[in-house]
Coordinates of N, CA and C and ligand atoms in Angstrom, one line a residue:
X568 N -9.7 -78.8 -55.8 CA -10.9 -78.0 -55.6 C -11.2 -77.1 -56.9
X569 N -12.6 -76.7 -57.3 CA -12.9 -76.2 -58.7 C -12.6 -75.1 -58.3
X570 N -11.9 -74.0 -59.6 CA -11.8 -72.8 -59.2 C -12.3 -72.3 -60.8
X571 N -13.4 -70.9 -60.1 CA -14.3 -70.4 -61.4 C -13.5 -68.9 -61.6
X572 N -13.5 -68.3 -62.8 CA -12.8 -66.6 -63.0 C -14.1 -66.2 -63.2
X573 N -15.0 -64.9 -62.6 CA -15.9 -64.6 -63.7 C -15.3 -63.3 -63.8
X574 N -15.4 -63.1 -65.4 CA -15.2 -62.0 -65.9 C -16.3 -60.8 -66.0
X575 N -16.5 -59.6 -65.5 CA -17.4 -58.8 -66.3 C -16.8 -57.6 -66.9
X576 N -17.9 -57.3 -67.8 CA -17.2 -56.2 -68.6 C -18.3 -55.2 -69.1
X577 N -19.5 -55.1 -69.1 CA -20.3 -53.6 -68.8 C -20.1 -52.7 -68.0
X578 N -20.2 -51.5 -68.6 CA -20.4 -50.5 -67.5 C -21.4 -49.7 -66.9
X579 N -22.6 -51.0 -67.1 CA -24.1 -50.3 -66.5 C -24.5 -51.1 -65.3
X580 N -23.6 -51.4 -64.6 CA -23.3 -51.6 -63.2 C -25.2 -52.2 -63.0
X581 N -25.8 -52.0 -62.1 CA -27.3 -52.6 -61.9 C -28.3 -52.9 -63.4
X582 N -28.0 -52.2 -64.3 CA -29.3 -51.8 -65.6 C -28.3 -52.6 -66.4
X583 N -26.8 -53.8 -66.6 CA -26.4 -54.4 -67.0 C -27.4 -55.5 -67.1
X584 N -27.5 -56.4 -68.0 CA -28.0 -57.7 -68.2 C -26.8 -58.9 -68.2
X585 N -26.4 -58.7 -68.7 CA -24.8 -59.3 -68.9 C -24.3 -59.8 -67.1
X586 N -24.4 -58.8 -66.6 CA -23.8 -58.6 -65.2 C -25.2 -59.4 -64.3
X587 N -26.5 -59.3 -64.6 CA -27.0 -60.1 -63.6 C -27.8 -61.6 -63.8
X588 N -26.9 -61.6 -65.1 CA -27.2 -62.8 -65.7 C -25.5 -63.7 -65.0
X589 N -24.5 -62.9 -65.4 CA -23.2 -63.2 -65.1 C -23.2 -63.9 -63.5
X590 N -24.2 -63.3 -62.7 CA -24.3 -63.1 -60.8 C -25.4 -64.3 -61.0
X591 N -26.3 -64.8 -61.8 CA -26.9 -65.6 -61.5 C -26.0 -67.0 -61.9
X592 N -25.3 -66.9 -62.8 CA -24.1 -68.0 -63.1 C -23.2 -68.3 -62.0
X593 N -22.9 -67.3 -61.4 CA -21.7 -67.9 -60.3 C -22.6 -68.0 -59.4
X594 N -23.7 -68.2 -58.2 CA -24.6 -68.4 -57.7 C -25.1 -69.8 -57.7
X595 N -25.1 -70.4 -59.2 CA -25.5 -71.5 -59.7 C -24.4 -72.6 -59.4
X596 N -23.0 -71.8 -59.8 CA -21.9 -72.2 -59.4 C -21.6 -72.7 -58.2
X597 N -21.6 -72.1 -57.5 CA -21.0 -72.1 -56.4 C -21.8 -72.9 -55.6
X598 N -23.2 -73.1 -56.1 CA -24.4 -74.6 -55.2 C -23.3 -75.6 -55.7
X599 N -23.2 -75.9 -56.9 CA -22.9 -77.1 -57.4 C -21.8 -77.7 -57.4
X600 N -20.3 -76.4 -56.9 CA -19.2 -77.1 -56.7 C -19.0 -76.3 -55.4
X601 N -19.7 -77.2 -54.5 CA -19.8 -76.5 -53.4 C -17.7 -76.6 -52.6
X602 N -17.3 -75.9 -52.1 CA -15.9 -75.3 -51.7 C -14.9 -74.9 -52.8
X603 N -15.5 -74.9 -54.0 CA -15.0 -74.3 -55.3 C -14.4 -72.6 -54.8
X604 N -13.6 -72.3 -55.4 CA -13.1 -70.7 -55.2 C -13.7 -70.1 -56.4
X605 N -14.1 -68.8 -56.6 CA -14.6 -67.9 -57.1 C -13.3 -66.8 -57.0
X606 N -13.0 -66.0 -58.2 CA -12.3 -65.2 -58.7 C -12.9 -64.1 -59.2
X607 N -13.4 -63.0 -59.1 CA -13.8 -62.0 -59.6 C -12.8 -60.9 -60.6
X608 N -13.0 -60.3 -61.6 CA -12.5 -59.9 -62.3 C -13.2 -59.0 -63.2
X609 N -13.8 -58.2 -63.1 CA -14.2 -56.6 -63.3 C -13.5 -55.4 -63.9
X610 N -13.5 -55.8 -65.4 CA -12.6 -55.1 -66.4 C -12.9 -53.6 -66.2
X611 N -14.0 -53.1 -65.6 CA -14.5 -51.5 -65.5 C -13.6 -51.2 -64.0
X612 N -13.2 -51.8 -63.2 CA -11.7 -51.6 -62.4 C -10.8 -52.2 -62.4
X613 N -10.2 -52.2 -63.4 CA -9.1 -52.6 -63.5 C -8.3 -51.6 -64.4
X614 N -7.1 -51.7 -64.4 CA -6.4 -50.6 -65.7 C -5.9 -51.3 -66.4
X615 N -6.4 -51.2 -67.6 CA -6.2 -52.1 -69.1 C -5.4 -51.1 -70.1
X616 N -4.6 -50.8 -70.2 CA -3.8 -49.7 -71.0 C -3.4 -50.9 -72.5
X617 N -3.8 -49.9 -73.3 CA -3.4 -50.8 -75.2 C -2.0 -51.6 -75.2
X618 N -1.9 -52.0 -75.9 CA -0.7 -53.0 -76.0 C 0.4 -51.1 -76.8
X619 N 1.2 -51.5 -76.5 CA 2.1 -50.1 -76.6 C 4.1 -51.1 -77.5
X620 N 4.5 -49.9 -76.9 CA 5.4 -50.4 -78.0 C 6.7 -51.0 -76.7
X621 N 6.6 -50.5 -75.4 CA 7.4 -51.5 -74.5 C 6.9 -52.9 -74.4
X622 N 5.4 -53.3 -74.3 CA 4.6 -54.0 -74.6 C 4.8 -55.1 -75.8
X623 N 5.2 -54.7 -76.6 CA 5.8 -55.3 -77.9 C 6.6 -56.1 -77.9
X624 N 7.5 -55.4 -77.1 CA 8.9 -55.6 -77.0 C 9.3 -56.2 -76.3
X625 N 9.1 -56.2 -75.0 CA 8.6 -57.4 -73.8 C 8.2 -58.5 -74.2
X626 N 7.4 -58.5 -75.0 CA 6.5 -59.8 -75.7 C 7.4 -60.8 -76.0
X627 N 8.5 -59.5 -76.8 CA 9.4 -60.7 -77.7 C 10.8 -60.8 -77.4
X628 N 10.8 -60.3 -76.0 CA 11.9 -60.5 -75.3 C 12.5 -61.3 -74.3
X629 N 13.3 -62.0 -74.1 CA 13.2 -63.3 -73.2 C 13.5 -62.5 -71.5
X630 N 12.5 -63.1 -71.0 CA 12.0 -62.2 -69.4 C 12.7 -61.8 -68.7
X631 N 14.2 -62.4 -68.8 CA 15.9 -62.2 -68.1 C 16.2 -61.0 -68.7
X632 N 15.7 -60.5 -69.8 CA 16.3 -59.4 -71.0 C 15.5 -58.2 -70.9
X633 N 14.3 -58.6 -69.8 CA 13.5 -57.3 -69.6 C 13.5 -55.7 -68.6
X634 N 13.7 -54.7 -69.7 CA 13.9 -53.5 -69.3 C 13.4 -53.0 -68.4
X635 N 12.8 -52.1 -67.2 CA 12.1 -52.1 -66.5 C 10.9 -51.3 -66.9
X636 N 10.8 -50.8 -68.5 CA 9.5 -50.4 -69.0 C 8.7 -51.6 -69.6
X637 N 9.7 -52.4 -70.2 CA 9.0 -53.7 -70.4 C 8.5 -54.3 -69.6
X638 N 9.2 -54.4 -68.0 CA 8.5 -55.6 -67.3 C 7.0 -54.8 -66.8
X639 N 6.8 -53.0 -66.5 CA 6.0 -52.8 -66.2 C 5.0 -53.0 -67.0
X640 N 5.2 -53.0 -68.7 CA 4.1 -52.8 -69.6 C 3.5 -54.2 -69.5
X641 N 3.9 -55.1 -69.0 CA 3.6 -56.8 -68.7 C 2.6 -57.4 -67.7
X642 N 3.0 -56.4 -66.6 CA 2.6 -56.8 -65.3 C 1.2 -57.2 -65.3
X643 N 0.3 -56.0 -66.0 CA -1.2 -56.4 -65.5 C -1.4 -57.4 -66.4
X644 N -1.1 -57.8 -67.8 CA -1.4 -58.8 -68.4 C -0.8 -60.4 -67.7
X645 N 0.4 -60.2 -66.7 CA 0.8 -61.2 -66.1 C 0.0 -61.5 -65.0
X646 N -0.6 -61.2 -64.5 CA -1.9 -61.2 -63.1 C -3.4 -61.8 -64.0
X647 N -3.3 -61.1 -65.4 CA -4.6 -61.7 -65.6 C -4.6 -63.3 -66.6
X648 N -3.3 -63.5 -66.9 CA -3.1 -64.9 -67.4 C -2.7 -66.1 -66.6
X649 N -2.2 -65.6 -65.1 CA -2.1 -65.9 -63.9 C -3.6 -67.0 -63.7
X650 N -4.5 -65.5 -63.4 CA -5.6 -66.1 -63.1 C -6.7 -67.2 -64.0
X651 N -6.6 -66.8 -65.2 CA -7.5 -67.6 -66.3 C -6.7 -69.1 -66.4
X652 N -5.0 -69.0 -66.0 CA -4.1 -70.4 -66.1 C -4.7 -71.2 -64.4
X653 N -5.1 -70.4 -63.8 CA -5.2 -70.8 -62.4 C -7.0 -71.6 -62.5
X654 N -8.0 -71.6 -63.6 CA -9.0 -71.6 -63.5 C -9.6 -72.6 -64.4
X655 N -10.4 -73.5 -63.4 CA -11.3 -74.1 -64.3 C -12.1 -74.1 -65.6
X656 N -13.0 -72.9 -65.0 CA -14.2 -72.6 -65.8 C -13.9 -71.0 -65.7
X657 N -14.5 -70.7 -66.7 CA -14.3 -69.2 -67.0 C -15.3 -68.7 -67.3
X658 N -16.4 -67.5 -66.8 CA -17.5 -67.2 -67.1 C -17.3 -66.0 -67.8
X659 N -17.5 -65.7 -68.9 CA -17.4 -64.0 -69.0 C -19.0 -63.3 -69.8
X660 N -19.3 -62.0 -68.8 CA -20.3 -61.6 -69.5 C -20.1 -60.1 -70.2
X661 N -20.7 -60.3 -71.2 CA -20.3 -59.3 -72.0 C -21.3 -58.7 -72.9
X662 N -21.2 -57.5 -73.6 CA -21.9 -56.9 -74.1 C -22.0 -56.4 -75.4
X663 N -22.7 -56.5 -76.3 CA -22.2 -56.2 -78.0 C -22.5 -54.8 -78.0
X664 N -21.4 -54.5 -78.7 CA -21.2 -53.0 -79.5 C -20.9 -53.0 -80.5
X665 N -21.6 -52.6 -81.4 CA -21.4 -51.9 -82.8 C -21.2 -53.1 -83.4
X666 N -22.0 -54.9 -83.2 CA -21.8 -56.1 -83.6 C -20.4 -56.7 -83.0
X667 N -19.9 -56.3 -82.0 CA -18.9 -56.9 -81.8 C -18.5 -57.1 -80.4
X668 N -17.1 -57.1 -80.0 CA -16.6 -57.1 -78.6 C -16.2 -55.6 -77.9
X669 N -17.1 -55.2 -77.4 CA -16.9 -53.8 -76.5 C -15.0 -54.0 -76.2
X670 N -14.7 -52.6 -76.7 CA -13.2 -52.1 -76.6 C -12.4 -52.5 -75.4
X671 N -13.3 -52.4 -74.6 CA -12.8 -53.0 -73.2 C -12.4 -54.6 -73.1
X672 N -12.9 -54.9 -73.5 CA -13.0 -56.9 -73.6 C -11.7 -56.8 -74.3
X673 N -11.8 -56.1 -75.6 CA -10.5 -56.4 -76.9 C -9.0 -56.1 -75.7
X674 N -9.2 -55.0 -75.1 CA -8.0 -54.6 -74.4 C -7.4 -55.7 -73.7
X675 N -8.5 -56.3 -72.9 CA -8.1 -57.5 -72.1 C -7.3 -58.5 -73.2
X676 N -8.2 -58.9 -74.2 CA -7.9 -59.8 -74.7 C -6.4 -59.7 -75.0
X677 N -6.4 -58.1 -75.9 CA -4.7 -57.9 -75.8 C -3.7 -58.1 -75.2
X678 N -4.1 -58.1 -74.2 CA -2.9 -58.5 -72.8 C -2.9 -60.2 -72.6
X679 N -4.0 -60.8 -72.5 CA -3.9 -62.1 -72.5 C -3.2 -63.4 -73.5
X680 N -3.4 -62.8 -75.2 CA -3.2 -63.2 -76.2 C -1.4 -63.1 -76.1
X681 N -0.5 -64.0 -76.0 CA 0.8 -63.3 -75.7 C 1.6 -64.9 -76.2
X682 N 2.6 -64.5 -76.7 CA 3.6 -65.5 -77.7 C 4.4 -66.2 -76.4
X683 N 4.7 -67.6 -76.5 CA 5.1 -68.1 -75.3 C 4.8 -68.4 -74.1
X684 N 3.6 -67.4 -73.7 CA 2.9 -67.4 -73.0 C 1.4 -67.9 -72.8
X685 N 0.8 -67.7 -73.7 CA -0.5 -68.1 -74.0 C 0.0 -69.2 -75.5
X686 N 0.4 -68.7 -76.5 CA 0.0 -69.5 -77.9 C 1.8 -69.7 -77.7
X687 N 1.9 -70.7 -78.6 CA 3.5 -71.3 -78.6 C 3.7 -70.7 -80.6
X688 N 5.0 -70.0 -80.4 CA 5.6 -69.6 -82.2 C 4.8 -70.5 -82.9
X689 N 4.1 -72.0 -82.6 CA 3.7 -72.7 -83.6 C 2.4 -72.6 -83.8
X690 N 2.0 -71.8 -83.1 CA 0.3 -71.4 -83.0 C -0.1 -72.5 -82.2
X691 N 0.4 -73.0 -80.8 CA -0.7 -73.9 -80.7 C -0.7 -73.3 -79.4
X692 N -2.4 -73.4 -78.4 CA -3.1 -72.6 -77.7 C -2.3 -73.4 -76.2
X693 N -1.5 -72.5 -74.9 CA -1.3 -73.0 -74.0 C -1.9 -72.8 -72.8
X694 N -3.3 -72.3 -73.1 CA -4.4 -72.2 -71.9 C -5.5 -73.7 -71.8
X695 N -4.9 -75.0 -71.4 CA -5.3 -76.3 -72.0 C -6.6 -76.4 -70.7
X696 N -7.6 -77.5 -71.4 CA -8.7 -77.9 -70.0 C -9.2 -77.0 -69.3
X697 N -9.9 -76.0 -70.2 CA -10.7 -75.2 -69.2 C -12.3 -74.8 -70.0
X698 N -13.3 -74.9 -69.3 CA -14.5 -74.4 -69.8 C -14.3 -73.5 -70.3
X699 N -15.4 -72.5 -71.1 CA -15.6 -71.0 -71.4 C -17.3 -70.7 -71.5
X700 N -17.7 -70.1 -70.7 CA -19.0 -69.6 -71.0 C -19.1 -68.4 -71.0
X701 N -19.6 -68.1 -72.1 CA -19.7 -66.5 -72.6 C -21.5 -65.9 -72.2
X702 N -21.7 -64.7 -71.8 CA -23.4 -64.4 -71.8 C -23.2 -63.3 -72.2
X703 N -23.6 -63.1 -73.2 CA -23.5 -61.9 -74.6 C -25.0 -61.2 -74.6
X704 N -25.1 -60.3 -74.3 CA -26.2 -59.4 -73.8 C -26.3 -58.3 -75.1
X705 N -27.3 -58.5 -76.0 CA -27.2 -57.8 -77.0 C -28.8 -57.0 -77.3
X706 N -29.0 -55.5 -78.0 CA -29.8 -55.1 -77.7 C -30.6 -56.0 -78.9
X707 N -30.0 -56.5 -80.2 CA -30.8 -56.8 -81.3 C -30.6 -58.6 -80.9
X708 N -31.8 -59.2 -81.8 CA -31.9 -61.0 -81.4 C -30.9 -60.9 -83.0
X709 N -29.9 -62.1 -82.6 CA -28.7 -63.1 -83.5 C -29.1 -64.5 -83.4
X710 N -30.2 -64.6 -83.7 CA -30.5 -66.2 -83.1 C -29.5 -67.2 -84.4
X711 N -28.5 -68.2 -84.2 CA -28.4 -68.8 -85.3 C -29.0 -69.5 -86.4
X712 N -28.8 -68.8 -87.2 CA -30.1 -69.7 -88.8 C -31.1 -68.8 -88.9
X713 N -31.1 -67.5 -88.1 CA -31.8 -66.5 -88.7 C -31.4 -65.4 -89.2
X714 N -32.1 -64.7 -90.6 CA -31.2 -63.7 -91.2 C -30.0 -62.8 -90.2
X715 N -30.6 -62.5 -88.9 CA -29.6 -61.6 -89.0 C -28.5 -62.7 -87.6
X716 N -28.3 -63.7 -87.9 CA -27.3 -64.2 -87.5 C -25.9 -63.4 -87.8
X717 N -25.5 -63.5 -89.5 CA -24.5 -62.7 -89.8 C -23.7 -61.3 -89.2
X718 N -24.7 -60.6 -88.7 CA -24.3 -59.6 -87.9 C -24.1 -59.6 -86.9
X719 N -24.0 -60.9 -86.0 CA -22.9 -60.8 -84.8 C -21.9 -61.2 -85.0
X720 N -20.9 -60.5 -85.0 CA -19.2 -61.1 -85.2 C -18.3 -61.2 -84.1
X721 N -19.4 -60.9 -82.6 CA -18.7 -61.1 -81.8 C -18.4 -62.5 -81.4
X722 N -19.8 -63.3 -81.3 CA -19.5 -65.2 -81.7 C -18.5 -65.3 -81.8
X723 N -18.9 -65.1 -83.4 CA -17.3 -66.0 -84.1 C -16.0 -65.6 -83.7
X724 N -15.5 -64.4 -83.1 CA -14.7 -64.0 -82.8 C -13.8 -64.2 -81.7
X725 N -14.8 -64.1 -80.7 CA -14.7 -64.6 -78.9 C -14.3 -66.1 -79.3
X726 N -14.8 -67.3 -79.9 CA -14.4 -68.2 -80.1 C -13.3 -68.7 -80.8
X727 N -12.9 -67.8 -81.9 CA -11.7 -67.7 -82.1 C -10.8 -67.7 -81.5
X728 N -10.8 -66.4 -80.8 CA -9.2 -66.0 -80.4 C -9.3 -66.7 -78.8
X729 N -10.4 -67.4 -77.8 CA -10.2 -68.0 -76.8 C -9.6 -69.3 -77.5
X730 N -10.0 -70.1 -78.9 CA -9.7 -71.1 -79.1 C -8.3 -71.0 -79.1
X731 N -7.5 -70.3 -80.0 CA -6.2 -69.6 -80.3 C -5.4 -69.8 -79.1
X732 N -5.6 -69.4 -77.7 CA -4.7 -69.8 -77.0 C -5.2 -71.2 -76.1
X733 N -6.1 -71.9 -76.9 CA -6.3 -73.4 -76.0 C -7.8 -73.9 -75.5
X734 N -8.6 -72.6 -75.5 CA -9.7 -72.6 -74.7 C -11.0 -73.2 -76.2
X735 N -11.2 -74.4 -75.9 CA -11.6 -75.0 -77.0 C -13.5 -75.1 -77.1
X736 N -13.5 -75.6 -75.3 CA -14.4 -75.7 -75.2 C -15.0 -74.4 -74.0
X737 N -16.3 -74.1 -75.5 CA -16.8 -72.9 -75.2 C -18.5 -72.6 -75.5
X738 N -19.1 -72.4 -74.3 CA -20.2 -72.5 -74.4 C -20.7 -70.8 -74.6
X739 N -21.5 -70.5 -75.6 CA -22.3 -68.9 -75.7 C -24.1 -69.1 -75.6
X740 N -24.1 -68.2 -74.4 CA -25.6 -68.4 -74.3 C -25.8 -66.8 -74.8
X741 N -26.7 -66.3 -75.8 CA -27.0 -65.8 -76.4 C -28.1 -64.3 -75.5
X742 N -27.9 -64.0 -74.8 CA -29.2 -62.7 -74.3 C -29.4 -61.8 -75.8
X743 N -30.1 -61.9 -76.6 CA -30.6 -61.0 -77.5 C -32.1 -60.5 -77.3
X744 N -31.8 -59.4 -77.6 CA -33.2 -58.4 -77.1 C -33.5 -57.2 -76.8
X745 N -32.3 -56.8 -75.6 CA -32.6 -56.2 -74.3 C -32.9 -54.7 -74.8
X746 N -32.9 -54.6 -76.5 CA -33.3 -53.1 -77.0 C -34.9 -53.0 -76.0
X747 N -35.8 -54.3 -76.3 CA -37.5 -53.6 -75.6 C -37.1 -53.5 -74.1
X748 N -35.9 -54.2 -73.5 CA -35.8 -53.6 -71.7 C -35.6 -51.7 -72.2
X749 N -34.4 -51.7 -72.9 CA -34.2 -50.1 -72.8 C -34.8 -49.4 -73.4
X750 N -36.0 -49.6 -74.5 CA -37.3 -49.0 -74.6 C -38.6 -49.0 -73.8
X751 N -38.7 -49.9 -72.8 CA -39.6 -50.0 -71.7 C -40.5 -50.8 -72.3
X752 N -40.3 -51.9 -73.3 CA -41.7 -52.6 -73.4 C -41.1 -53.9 -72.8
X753 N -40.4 -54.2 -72.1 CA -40.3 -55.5 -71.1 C -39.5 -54.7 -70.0
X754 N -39.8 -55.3 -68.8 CA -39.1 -54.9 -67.5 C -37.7 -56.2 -67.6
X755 N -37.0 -55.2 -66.7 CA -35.4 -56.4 -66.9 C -35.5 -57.7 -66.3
X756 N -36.5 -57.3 -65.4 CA -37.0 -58.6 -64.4 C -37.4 -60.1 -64.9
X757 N -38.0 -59.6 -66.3 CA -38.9 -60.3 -67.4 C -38.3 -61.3 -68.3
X758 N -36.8 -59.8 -68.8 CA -36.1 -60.2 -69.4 C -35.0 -61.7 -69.3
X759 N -34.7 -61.3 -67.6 CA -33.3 -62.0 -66.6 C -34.2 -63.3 -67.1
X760 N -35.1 -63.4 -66.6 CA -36.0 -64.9 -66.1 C -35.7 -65.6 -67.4
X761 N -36.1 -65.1 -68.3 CA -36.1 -65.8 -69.4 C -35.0 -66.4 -69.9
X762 N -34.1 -65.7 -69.9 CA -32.4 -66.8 -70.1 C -31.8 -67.3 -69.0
X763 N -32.6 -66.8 -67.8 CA -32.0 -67.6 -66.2 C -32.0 -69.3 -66.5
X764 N -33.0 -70.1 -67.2 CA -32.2 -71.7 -67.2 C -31.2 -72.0 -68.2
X765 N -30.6 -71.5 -69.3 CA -29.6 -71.6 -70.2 C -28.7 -71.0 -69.1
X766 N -28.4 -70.1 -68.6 CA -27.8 -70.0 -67.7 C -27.2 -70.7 -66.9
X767 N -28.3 -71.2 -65.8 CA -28.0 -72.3 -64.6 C -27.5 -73.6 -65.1
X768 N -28.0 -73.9 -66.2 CA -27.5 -75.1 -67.1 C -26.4 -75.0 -66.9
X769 N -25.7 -74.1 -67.7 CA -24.1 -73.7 -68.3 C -23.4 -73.6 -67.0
X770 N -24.2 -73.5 -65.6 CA -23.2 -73.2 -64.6 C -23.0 -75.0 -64.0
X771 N -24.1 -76.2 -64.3 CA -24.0 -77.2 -63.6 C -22.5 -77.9 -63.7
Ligands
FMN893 C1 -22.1 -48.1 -77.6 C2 -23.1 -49.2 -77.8 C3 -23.1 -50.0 -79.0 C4 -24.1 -51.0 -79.1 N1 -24.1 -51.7 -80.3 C5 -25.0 -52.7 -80.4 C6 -25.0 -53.5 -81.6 O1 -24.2 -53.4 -82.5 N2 -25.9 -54.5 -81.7 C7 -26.8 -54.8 -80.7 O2 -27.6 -55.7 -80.8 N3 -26.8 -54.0 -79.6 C8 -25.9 -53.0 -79.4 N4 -25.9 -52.3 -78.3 C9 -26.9 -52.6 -77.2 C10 -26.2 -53.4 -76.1 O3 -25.6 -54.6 -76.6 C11 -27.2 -53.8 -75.0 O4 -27.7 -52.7 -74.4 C12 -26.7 -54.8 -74.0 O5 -27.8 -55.2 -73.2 C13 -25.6 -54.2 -73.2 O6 -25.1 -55.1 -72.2 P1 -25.4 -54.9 -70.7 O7 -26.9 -54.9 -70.5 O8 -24.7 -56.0 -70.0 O9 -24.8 -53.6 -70.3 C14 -25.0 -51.2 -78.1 C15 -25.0 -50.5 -76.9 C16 -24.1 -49.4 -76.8 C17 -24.0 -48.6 -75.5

């Protein structure tokens, strides 16, 4: 049976675009692989604490050898590599800050990105066979091949480090814009519609 993760990671809960672009994806989903399981995962409840120095240490300690600050500094990263190893397709929607990956997202990532676990000492990625669709909700347009392409470094990034532990194939549908939603010269309504079939695409 197909099983989807979707990730969110804004924290403007209804006035997100990210988030009801993300709800029109698994909707689309869940027509198409009909008794598929859905996994929800909502980084704004969850506790994502930095990678720390039990954390470190844990990493590089074989699991029999772990202290019981190590195994705690582990745990939530072990639930959420759990889940992304447990999953098909992986939807994440997310939100650019300051050209990049909102702090929140990086944290996750931190926990997920793990030696042995995810990437093998030889760098090769052990999260194998799984989709990635990203919906990147940004207030400025990055359209590729236009000047200000360059200035999104979240792309290239997100694609990196998902490639890094395996996740190869990875689809980014682009929301750039949403500055005229939160200046009021488009309603959000306007906005959703308009990337809703890159969307539903990405979810067939
Ligand atoms: C702290 C912060 C930093 C932001 N930095 C950028 C940026 O560098 N480039 C950009 O195009 N939009 C930037 N934005 C705008 C957001 O990407 C935009 O509002 C997006 O729609 C947020 O996603 P959401 O609607 O899912 O919450 C920023 C917004 C905030 C709150």
């Amino acid at each position: 049976m197909a099983s989807l993760l979707s990730i969110e990671s804004s924290p403007r809960g209804e006035y997100s675009i990210s988030r009801k672009l993300t709800s029109a994806f698994v909707e689309e989903w869940q027509k198409t692989h009909a008794g598929g399981t859905v996994v929800n995962r909502d980084l704004f409840t969850t506790t994502l604490p930095f990678v720390d120095l039990p954390w470190i240490a844990g990493a590089y300690t074989p699991a029999e050898q772990h202290s019981p600050e190590m195994k705690k500094a582990l745990e939530i990263g072990n639930t959420l590599i759990a889940e992304l190893k447990a999953a098909d397709h992986i939807v994440l929607g997310t939100s650019m800050y300051n050209f990049s990956t909102p702090a929140i997202l990086k944290a996750y990532i931190d926990q997920i990105v793990r030696v042995n676990v995810t990437f093998t000492p030889q760098y090769e990625g052990l999260v194998k066979g799984k989709k990635l669709t990203i919906i990147l909700a940004s207030g400025g347009v990055y359209t590729p091949g236009s000047p200000t392409e360059g200035y999104n470094a979240e792309s290239s990034y997100l694609k990196q480090v998902f490639g890094f532990i395996g996740i190869t194939d990875v689809n980014i549908v682009l929301a750039g814009g949403t500055g005229a939603v939160s200046m009021g010269q488009r309603s959000l309504e306007d906005f959703v519609a308009e990337f809703t079939p890159a969307v539903l695409e990405a979810a067939k």
